[in-house]
Coordinates of N, CA and C in Angstrom, one line a residue:
M467 N 0.6 -1.2 0.0 CA -0.2 0.1 -0.3 C 1.1 1.2 0.2
R468 N 2.0 1.1 0.8 CA 2.4 2.6 1.0 C 3.5 2.8 -0.6
T469 N 3.8 1.5 -1.1 CA 4.6 1.7 -2.4 C 3.8 2.1 -3.1
A470 N 2.4 1.7 -3.1 CA 1.6 2.5 -4.6 C 1.2 3.8 -4.2
L471 N 1.2 4.1 -2.7 CA 0.8 5.9 -2.5 C 2.1 6.5 -2.8
A472 N 3.3 6.0 -2.7 CA 4.5 6.8 -3.3 C 4.3 7.0 -4.6
G473 N 4.0 5.8 -5.0 CA 4.0 5.5 -6.6 C 2.9 7.0 -7.0
V474 N 2.1 7.0 -6.7 CA 0.8 8.3 -6.7 C 1.7 9.5 -6.6
V475 N 2.0 9.9 -5.3 CA 3.0 10.7 -4.9 C 4.0 11.2 -5.7
L476 N 4.2 10.3 -6.3 CA 5.8 10.7 -7.4 C 5.3 11.2 -8.8
F477 N 4.1 10.4 -9.1 CA 3.6 10.8 -10.5 C 2.9 11.8 -10.5
C478 N 2.4 12.4 -9.7 CA 1.6 13.6 -9.5 C 2.6 14.8 -9.3
T479 N 3.9 14.6 -8.6 CA 5.0 15.6 -8.5 C 5.1 15.9 -9.7
S480 N 5.6 14.6 -10.3 CA 5.9 15.0 -11.9 C 5.3 15.3 -12.6
A481 N 4.2 15.4 -12.7 CA 3.0 15.7 -13.2 C 3.4 17.5 -13.3
L482 N 3.3 17.4 -11.9 CA 3.1 19.4 -11.3 C 4.7 20.0 -12.4
V483 N 5.7 19.0 -12.0 CA 6.6 19.8 -12.6 C 6.7 19.9 -14.3
H484 N 6.1 19.3 -14.5 CA 6.3 19.3 -16.0 C 4.7 20.0 -16.7
A485 N 4.2 20.5 -15.8 CA 3.2 21.2 -16.1 C 3.1 22.9 -16.1
Q486 N 4.6 22.9 -14.7 CA 5.0 24.5 -15.0 C 5.4 25.1 -16.3
P487 N 4.6 26.3 -16.0 CA 5.2 27.3 -17.4 C 6.6 27.7 -17.6
A488 N 7.1 27.4 -19.0 CA 8.5 27.7 -18.8 C 8.8 29.3 -18.4
K489 N 10.2 29.4 -17.8 CA 11.1 30.4 -17.4 C 10.5 31.4 -18.5
D490 N 10.9 32.5 -18.2 CA 10.7 34.0 -19.2 C 12.3 33.9 -19.2
P491 N 12.8 34.4 -20.6 CA 14.3 34.8 -20.7 C 14.5 35.6 -20.1
D492 N 16.2 35.9 -19.7 CA 16.7 36.6 -18.8 C 16.4 38.3 -19.4
P493 N 16.1 39.3 -18.5 CA 16.1 40.4 -19.4 C 17.7 41.1 -19.8
R494 N 17.2 41.9 -20.9 CA 18.6 42.1 -22.0 C 18.4 43.7 -22.0
Y495 N 19.5 44.5 -21.1 CA 19.3 46.2 -21.3 C 18.0 46.5 -20.1
G496 N 17.7 45.6 -19.4 CA 16.7 46.3 -18.9 C 15.2 45.9 -19.4
I497 N 15.2 44.9 -20.5 CA 13.9 44.9 -21.6 C 13.6 43.4 -21.1
T498 N 12.4 43.4 -20.7 CA 11.7 42.0 -20.3 C 11.5 41.0 -21.3
A499 N 11.7 39.8 -21.7 CA 11.4 39.1 -22.9 C 10.1 38.8 -22.6
R500 N 9.0 38.9 -23.6 CA 7.6 38.1 -23.3 C 7.4 37.4 -24.5
P501 N 7.6 36.1 -24.5 CA 7.8 35.2 -25.7 C 6.4 34.6 -25.6
Q502 N 5.4 34.8 -24.6 CA 4.1 33.8 -24.7 C 3.4 35.1 -25.5
L503 N 3.8 36.6 -25.1 CA 2.7 37.4 -25.8 C 3.4 38.0 -27.1
H504 N 4.9 38.1 -27.4 CA 5.5 38.5 -28.3 C 6.5 37.2 -29.2
A505 N 5.4 36.4 -30.0 CA 6.0 34.6 -30.2 C 7.6 34.9 -31.2
Q506 N 8.3 34.0 -30.5 CA 9.5 33.8 -31.3 C 9.7 32.1 -31.6
N507 N 8.9 31.6 -31.9 CA 8.9 30.2 -31.8 C 9.0 29.8 -33.6
T508 N 8.9 29.9 -34.2 CA 8.7 30.1 -35.7 C 9.5 31.4 -36.4
P509 N 10.3 31.5 -37.3 CA 11.2 32.2 -38.3 C 9.8 33.7 -38.6
K510 N 8.8 32.8 -38.9 CA 7.3 33.6 -38.7 C 7.1 34.6 -38.2
N511 N 6.6 33.6 -37.3 CA 6.3 34.8 -35.9 C 7.4 35.6 -35.6
V512 N 8.8 35.5 -35.5 CA 9.5 36.4 -35.0 C 9.2 37.6 -36.0
L513 N 9.1 37.6 -37.1 CA 9.1 38.6 -38.1 C 7.9 39.3 -37.9
R514 N 6.8 38.7 -37.5 CA 5.6 39.3 -37.4 C 6.0 40.3 -35.5
T515 N 6.6 39.6 -34.5 CA 6.6 40.0 -33.6 C 7.5 41.4 -34.1
A516 N 8.7 41.4 -34.8 CA 9.3 42.4 -35.1 C 8.4 43.8 -35.7
L517 N 8.2 43.3 -36.8 CA 6.9 44.2 -37.3 C 5.7 45.6 -36.3
D518 N 5.1 44.0 -35.3 CA 4.6 44.2 -34.3 C 4.8 45.6 -33.6
R519 N 6.6 45.5 -32.8 CA 7.0 46.0 -32.0 C 7.7 47.6 -32.7
I520 N 7.9 47.3 -34.3 CA 8.4 48.7 -34.6 C 7.1 49.7 -34.7
D521 N 6.2 48.8 -35.4 CA 4.6 49.6 -35.4 C 4.6 50.5 -34.4
A522 N 4.5 49.5 -33.1 CA 4.0 49.9 -32.2 C 5.1 51.0 -30.9
G523 N 6.0 51.2 -32.1 CA 7.0 52.3 -31.7 C 8.2 51.8 -30.3
D524 N 8.2 50.1 -29.9 CA 9.0 49.8 -29.1 C 10.0 49.2 -29.6
Y525 N 10.9 50.2 -30.2 CA 12.1 49.8 -30.4 C 13.3 48.8 -29.6
S526 N 12.7 49.5 -28.5 CA 13.5 48.6 -27.8 C 13.4 47.5 -27.5
Y527 N 12.6 46.7 -27.4 CA 12.1 45.3 -27.6 C 12.3 44.9 -28.7
F528 N 12.2 45.5 -29.6 CA 13.0 44.8 -30.8 C 14.5 44.9 -30.8
I529 N 14.9 45.5 -30.6 CA 16.3 45.6 -30.6 C 17.4 44.2 -29.5
A530 N 16.6 44.3 -28.1 CA 17.3 43.5 -27.3 C 16.7 42.4 -27.3
Q531 N 16.0 42.2 -27.9 CA 14.6 40.7 -27.9 C 14.9 40.1 -29.0
V532 N 14.7 40.4 -30.1 CA 14.2 40.4 -31.4 C 15.4 40.3 -32.3
L533 N 16.1 41.1 -32.5 CA 17.5 41.1 -33.3 C 18.5 40.1 -32.6
D534 N 19.2 39.2 -33.5 CA 20.5 38.6 -32.7 C 21.1 39.5 -32.1
P535 N 21.0 38.6 -30.4 CA 22.0 39.0 -29.2 C 23.3 39.3 -29.8
K536 N 24.1 38.8 -30.5 CA 25.4 38.8 -30.8 C 25.7 40.3 -31.2
F537 N 24.7 40.4 -32.6 CA 25.3 41.4 -33.3 C 24.4 43.0 -32.7
T538 N 23.2 42.8 -31.5 CA 23.2 43.6 -30.7 C 24.3 44.2 -29.5
D539 N 24.6 43.0 -28.9 CA 26.1 43.4 -27.9 C 27.0 43.8 -28.4
Q540 N 27.2 43.7 -29.7 CA 28.3 44.1 -30.5 C 28.5 45.5 -30.7
M541 N 27.2 46.3 -31.5 CA 26.9 47.3 -31.4 C 26.6 48.2 -30.5
V542 N 26.2 47.4 -29.0 CA 25.8 48.1 -28.0 C 27.5 48.8 -27.5
T543 N 28.4 47.7 -27.5 CA 30.0 47.7 -27.3 C 30.4 48.9 -27.9
D544 N 30.3 49.3 -29.2 CA 31.0 50.2 -30.5 C 30.5 51.2 -29.9
R545 N 29.0 51.4 -29.2 CA 28.8 53.1 -28.8 C 28.9 52.9 -27.3
A546 N 29.3 52.1 -26.8 CA 29.7 52.2 -25.3 C 30.9 52.9 -24.8
T547 N 31.8 52.7 -25.7 CA 33.2 53.2 -25.6 C 33.3 54.6 -25.7
G548 N 32.0 55.3 -26.0 CA 32.3 56.9 -26.1 C 31.2 57.2 -25.2
F549 N 30.9 56.7 -24.8 CA 30.0 57.1 -23.2 C 31.0 56.8 -21.8
E550 N 31.8 56.1 -22.4 CA 32.5 55.6 -20.8 C 33.1 56.7 -19.9
A551 N 33.9 57.7 -20.5 CA 35.0 58.5 -19.9 C 34.0 59.7 -19.0
A552 N 33.1 60.1 -19.9 CA 32.0 61.0 -19.4 C 31.3 60.2 -18.3
T553 N 30.8 58.8 -18.3 CA 30.0 58.4 -17.2 C 31.1 58.2 -16.2
E554 N 32.4 58.1 -16.5 CA 33.1 57.6 -15.3 C 33.2 59.1 -14.2
R555 N 33.5 59.8 -15.1 CA 33.7 60.9 -14.8 C 32.2 61.6 -13.6
E556 N 31.4 61.4 -14.4 CA 29.7 61.5 -13.3 C 30.1 60.8 -12.0
L557 N 30.2 59.3 -12.1 CA 30.0 58.4 -11.0 C 31.2 58.9 -10.2
T558 N 32.2 58.8 -10.7 CA 33.1 59.5 -9.6 C 32.9 60.7 -8.7
Q559 N 32.4 61.9 -9.6 CA 31.8 62.5 -8.5 C 30.7 62.5 -7.6
L560 N 30.3 61.7 -8.4 CA 28.5 61.1 -7.1 C 29.0 60.4 -5.7
R561 N 30.1 59.5 -6.1 CA 30.8 58.7 -5.0 C 31.5 59.6 -4.3
D562 N 32.3 60.5 -4.7 CA 33.1 61.5 -3.9 C 32.1 62.4 -2.9
F563 N 31.2 62.7 -3.2 CA 29.8 62.9 -2.4 C 29.1 62.4 -1.6
Q564 N 28.9 60.8 -2.2 CA 28.5 60.0 -1.2 C 29.2 60.0 0.3
R565 N 30.5 59.9 -0.3 CA 31.7 59.5 0.8 C 31.6 60.8 1.7
A566 N 31.4 62.2 1.0 CA 31.7 63.3 1.8 C 30.2 63.0 2.9
N567 N 29.1 62.7 2.3 CA 27.9 62.8 2.8 C 27.4 61.5 3.3
P568 N 28.1 60.9 4.1 CA 27.6 59.3 4.4 C 26.1 59.1 5.3
T569 N 25.8 60.4 5.7 CA 24.4 60.2 6.2 C 23.1 60.7 5.1
K570 N 23.4 60.7 4.3 CA 22.1 61.2 3.1 C 22.0 60.3 2.1
V571 N 23.1 59.0 2.2 CA 22.5 57.8 1.0 C 22.6 56.8 2.0
A572 N 21.5 55.9 1.8 CA 21.7 54.7 2.4 C 22.9 54.0 1.5
P573 N 23.3 52.8 2.6 CA 24.7 52.0 2.4 C 24.7 51.3 1.2
E574 N 23.1 50.6 1.1 CA 22.9 49.8 0.2 C 22.8 50.7 -1.3
D575 N 22.8 52.0 -1.4 CA 22.6 52.5 -2.3 C 23.8 53.7 -2.9
R576 N 24.5 53.4 -2.1 CA 26.2 53.9 -2.8 C 26.9 53.5 -3.7
L577 N 27.6 54.3 -4.5 CA 28.9 53.6 -5.5 C 29.7 52.7 -4.5
P578 N 30.0 51.4 -5.2 CA 31.2 50.7 -4.4 C 32.4 51.4 -4.8
L579 N 33.4 51.3 -3.8 CA 34.7 52.0 -3.5 C 35.4 51.1 -3.9
D580 N 35.6 50.2 -4.0 CA 36.2 49.0 -4.5 C 36.5 49.3 -6.3
P581 N 37.6 49.4 -6.4 CA 38.1 50.1 -8.0 C 37.5 49.1 -8.7
K582 N 37.2 47.8 -8.7 CA 36.9 46.7 -10.1 C 35.5 46.7 -9.8
E583 N 34.4 46.8 -9.0 CA 33.8 47.1 -8.7 C 32.8 48.2 -9.3
F584 N 33.7 49.5 -8.8 CA 33.6 50.7 -9.2 C 33.7 50.5 -11.0
R585 N 34.8 50.1 -11.7 CA 34.8 50.2 -13.0 C 33.4 49.1 -13.6
A586 N 33.1 48.4 -13.1 CA 31.9 47.5 -13.2 C 30.9 48.2 -13.6
T587 N 30.9 49.1 -12.7 CA 29.3 49.9 -12.3 C 29.5 51.1 -13.8
V588 N 30.7 51.2 -13.7 CA 30.9 52.8 -15.1 C 30.8 51.6 -16.4
E589 N 30.7 50.7 -16.6 CA 30.7 50.1 -17.7 C 29.5 49.6 -17.8
A590 N 28.9 49.4 -17.0 CA 27.2 49.0 -17.1 C 26.5 50.1 -17.6
K591 N 26.7 51.3 -16.6 CA 26.2 52.1 -17.2 C 26.2 52.7 -18.5
A592 N 27.5 52.6 -19.0 CA 28.3 53.0 -20.2 C 27.2 52.3 -21.3
R593 N 27.2 50.7 -20.9 CA 26.8 50.4 -22.1 C 24.9 50.4 -22.1
L594 N 24.2 50.9 -21.0 CA 22.6 51.3 -20.9 C 23.1 52.6 -22.2
L595 N 23.9 53.2 -22.0 CA 23.7 54.8 -22.9 C 24.1 54.1 -23.8
G596 N 25.0 53.3 -24.4 CA 25.2 52.5 -25.7 C 24.3 52.2 -26.4
F597 N 23.3 51.4 -25.1 CA 22.2 50.6 -25.8 C 21.0 51.9 -26.6
K598 N 20.8 52.8 -25.4 CA 19.6 54.0 -26.0 C 20.0 54.6 -27.1
Q599 N 21.4 54.7 -27.6 CA 22.1 55.1 -28.4 C 21.6 54.4 -30.2
L600 N 21.7 53.2 -29.5 CA 21.7 52.2 -30.4 C 20.3 52.4 -31.1
T601 N 19.3 52.1 -29.8 CA 17.7 52.4 -30.3 C 17.5 53.4 -30.9
K602 N 18.2 54.8 -30.8 CA 18.0 55.8 -31.6 C 18.4 55.7 -33.0
D603 N 19.7 55.1 -33.0 CA 20.1 54.6 -34.1 C 19.5 53.9 -35.3
I604 N 18.8 52.7 -34.9 CA 17.8 52.1 -36.1 C 17.1 52.3 -36.2
E605 N 16.0 53.2 -35.0 CA 14.9 53.8 -35.0 C 15.2 54.9 -36.2
G606 N 16.2 55.4 -36.2 CA 16.7 56.9 -37.4 C 16.2 56.0 -39.0
K607 N 17.0 55.0 -38.9 CA 17.6 54.3 -40.2 C 16.2 53.9 -40.5
L608 N 15.3 53.0 -39.8 CA 14.1 52.7 -40.2 C 13.0 53.9 -40.9
K609 N 12.7 54.8 -40.2 CA 11.9 55.8 -40.4 C 12.8 56.5 -42.1
E610 N 14.0 56.9 -42.4 CA 14.5 57.0 -43.2 C 14.4 56.0 -44.3
D611 N 14.0 55.3 -44.0 CA 14.0 54.1 -45.5 C 12.8 53.0 -44.8
P612 N 11.4 53.7 -45.1 CA 10.1 53.3 -45.1 C 10.1 51.9 -46.1
Q613 N 10.8 52.1 -47.1 CA 10.9 50.8 -48.1 C 10.9 49.6 -47.5
A614 N 11.8 49.7 -46.7 CA 12.4 48.6 -45.8 C 11.7 47.8 -45.0
L615 N 10.7 48.6 -44.2 CA 9.2 48.1 -43.8 C 8.2 47.5 -44.4
K616 N 8.1 48.1 -45.6 CA 7.5 47.9 -46.3 C 7.8 46.5 -47.2
D617 N 9.1 46.3 -47.6 CA 9.7 45.1 -47.8 C 9.6 43.9 -46.4
M618 N 9.4 44.1 -45.5 CA 9.3 43.4 -44.3 C 8.1 42.7 -44.4
R619 N 6.8 43.5 -44.6 CA 5.7 43.1 -44.4 C 5.3 42.2 -45.4
K620 N 6.0 42.2 -47.0 CA 5.4 41.8 -48.0 C 6.1 40.4 -47.9
L621 N 7.5 40.4 -47.0 CA 8.3 39.2 -47.0 C 7.3 38.3 -46.0
L622 N 6.5 39.1 -45.0 CA 6.0 38.1 -43.9 C 4.2 37.7 -44.7
R623 N 4.1 38.3 -45.5 CA 2.8 38.4 -45.8 C 2.9 37.2 -47.2
D624 N 3.7 37.0 -47.9 CA 4.1 36.6 -48.8 C 5.2 35.8 -49.8
G625 N 6.4 35.8 -48.5 CA 7.4 35.2 -48.6 C 7.6 33.8 -48.3
M626 N 8.5 33.3 -49.2 CA 8.8 31.8 -48.8 C 9.9 31.6 -47.9
F627 N 9.4 30.8 -47.0 CA 10.5 31.0 -45.9 C 11.0 29.6 -45.8
A628 N 12.4 29.3 -45.4 CA 13.1 27.9 -45.6 C 13.7 27.9 -44.5
E629 N 13.7 26.8 -43.8 CA 14.4 26.4 -42.2 C 15.3 24.9 -42.5
A630 N 16.5 25.3 -42.0 CA 17.1 24.2 -41.7 C 18.3 24.1 -40.8
D631 N 18.4 23.2 -40.1 CA 19.5 23.0 -38.7 C 19.9 24.4 -38.0
G632 N 18.4 24.7 -37.5 CA 18.6 26.4 -36.7 C 18.5 27.6 -37.2
T633 N 19.0 27.8 -38.4 CA 18.7 28.9 -39.2 C 17.4 28.7 -40.5
A634 N 17.2 30.1 -40.9 CA 16.1 29.8 -41.9 C 16.0 31.4 -42.3
S635 N 15.8 31.8 -43.4 CA 15.7 32.6 -44.5 C 14.4 32.9 -45.0
V636 N 13.9 33.9 -45.4 CA 12.7 34.4 -45.9 C 13.0 35.1 -47.1
S637 N 12.4 34.8 -48.6 CA 12.7 35.6 -49.7 C 11.6 35.5 -50.2
H638 N 11.4 36.6 -51.4 CA 10.3 37.1 -52.0 C 10.7 37.7 -53.5
A639 N 10.4 37.2 -54.5 CA 10.4 37.3 -56.0 C 10.5 38.9 -56.1
D640 N 9.5 39.3 -55.5 CA 9.6 41.0 -55.6 C 10.3 41.5 -54.8
V641 N 11.0 41.4 -53.8 CA 12.2 42.0 -52.9 C 13.2 41.4 -53.2
K642 N 14.1 42.3 -54.1 CA 15.2 42.0 -54.6 C 16.3 42.8 -53.6
G643 N 17.3 41.7 -53.3 CA 18.4 41.9 -52.3 C 18.1 42.4 -50.6
R644 N 17.1 41.7 -50.7 CA 16.2 42.2 -49.0 C 15.7 40.9 -48.6
S645 N 16.3 39.6 -48.7 CA 16.3 38.5 -48.2 C 16.5 38.5 -46.5
L646 N 15.9 38.1 -45.8 CA 16.0 38.1 -44.0 C 16.3 36.7 -43.8
Y647 N 17.3 36.5 -42.8 CA 17.9 35.5 -42.2 C 17.7 35.6 -40.4
F648 N 17.4 34.4 -40.3 CA 17.1 34.1 -39.2 C 18.1 32.6 -38.4
K649 N 18.3 32.9 -37.3 CA 19.1 31.8 -36.3 C 18.1 31.5 -35.1
K650 N 18.0 30.0 -34.5 CA 17.5 29.7 -33.6 C 18.5 29.7 -32.0
I651 N 18.1 30.2 -31.4 CA 18.9 30.2 -30.2 C 18.0 29.8 -28.7
G652 N 18.1 28.4 -28.2 CA 17.1 27.8 -27.3 C 15.9 27.6 -27.8
E653 N 15.0 28.1 -27.6 CA 13.6 27.7 -28.2 C 13.0 29.3 -28.8
R654 N 13.9 30.1 -29.2 CA 13.6 31.0 -29.7 C 14.5 31.7 -30.7
W655 N 13.8 32.1 -31.8 CA 14.4 32.6 -33.3 C 14.7 34.2 -33.1
F656 N 15.5 34.3 -33.7 CA 15.7 35.5 -34.0 C 16.1 36.2 -35.2
I657 N 16.4 37.8 -35.3 CA 16.6 38.0 -36.7 C 18.1 38.5 -37.0
E658 N 18.5 37.9 -37.9 CA 20.1 38.1 -38.0 C 20.5 39.5 -38.9
N659 N 21.7 40.2 -39.0 CA 21.8 41.3 -39.8 C 22.7 41.1 -40.5
R660 N 22.3 39.9 -41.4 CA 23.3 40.1 -42.9 C 22.0 40.2 -44.1
Q661 N 22.6 40.2 -45.3 CA 21.6 40.2 -46.5 C 22.1 39.0 -47.7
A662 N 23.0 38.1 -46.9 CA 23.1 37.1 -48.2 C 23.3 35.8 -47.0
E663 N 23.4 34.9 -48.0 CA 23.6 33.8 -47.2 C 25.1 33.4 -46.9
E664 N 25.4 32.7 -45.9 CA 26.9 32.5 -45.5 C 27.1 31.4 -45.6
P665 N 28.6 31.5 -46.3 CA 29.3 30.3 -47.4 C 29.5 28.9 -46.4
K666 N 28.9 27.9 -47.0 CA 29.1 26.5 -45.9 C 30.2 26.2 -45.7
K667 N 30.7 25.8 -45.0 CA 31.8 25.4 -44.1 C 32.4 23.8 -44.5
E668 N 33.6 23.6 -45.1 CA 34.1 22.5 -45.6 C 34.1 21.6 -44.4
P669 N 33.5 20.4 -45.1 CA 33.2 19.4 -43.9 C 34.6 18.7 -43.2

């Protein structure tokens, strides 16, 4: 009887574990992914999500959670370097003020005194500023080139999707030179920043 009861309990526990919803991906640049709301489970759905977020003016989500993370991170790094010097000066002044006025700032809210921790704080803020600059840059480019969005909508509506080995593409006979490419990371698809197929590696 005990063995049978234990088996029932184990089965129920296992069922509960499997029934739990998948954990949302970690936030990127302060932007939380919502794959249940903004689907990325297929190349076509991630393209639909991209257009939906752009049409809504939510460029931050598009860049942080829909574009290829490797591309986004590299573009943020390139821009963050331009903010580091000013950010370090700003945070150094703030840290000095906090040290001179310890009663005005709670200990948990103070900037770190350890050089490595302080440097990490500077870099983190510079990267957030770099992300904001990247968002402005991409928004500006898309607004300057409305044909790009028209082509994306045509690809979504009538494009030919091809998928293989965690990569995918979509093309359309009437959209010259603007095929889109996708890559799968984990359970989500992302849009890559390239206009041509990558050469196949030699076996």
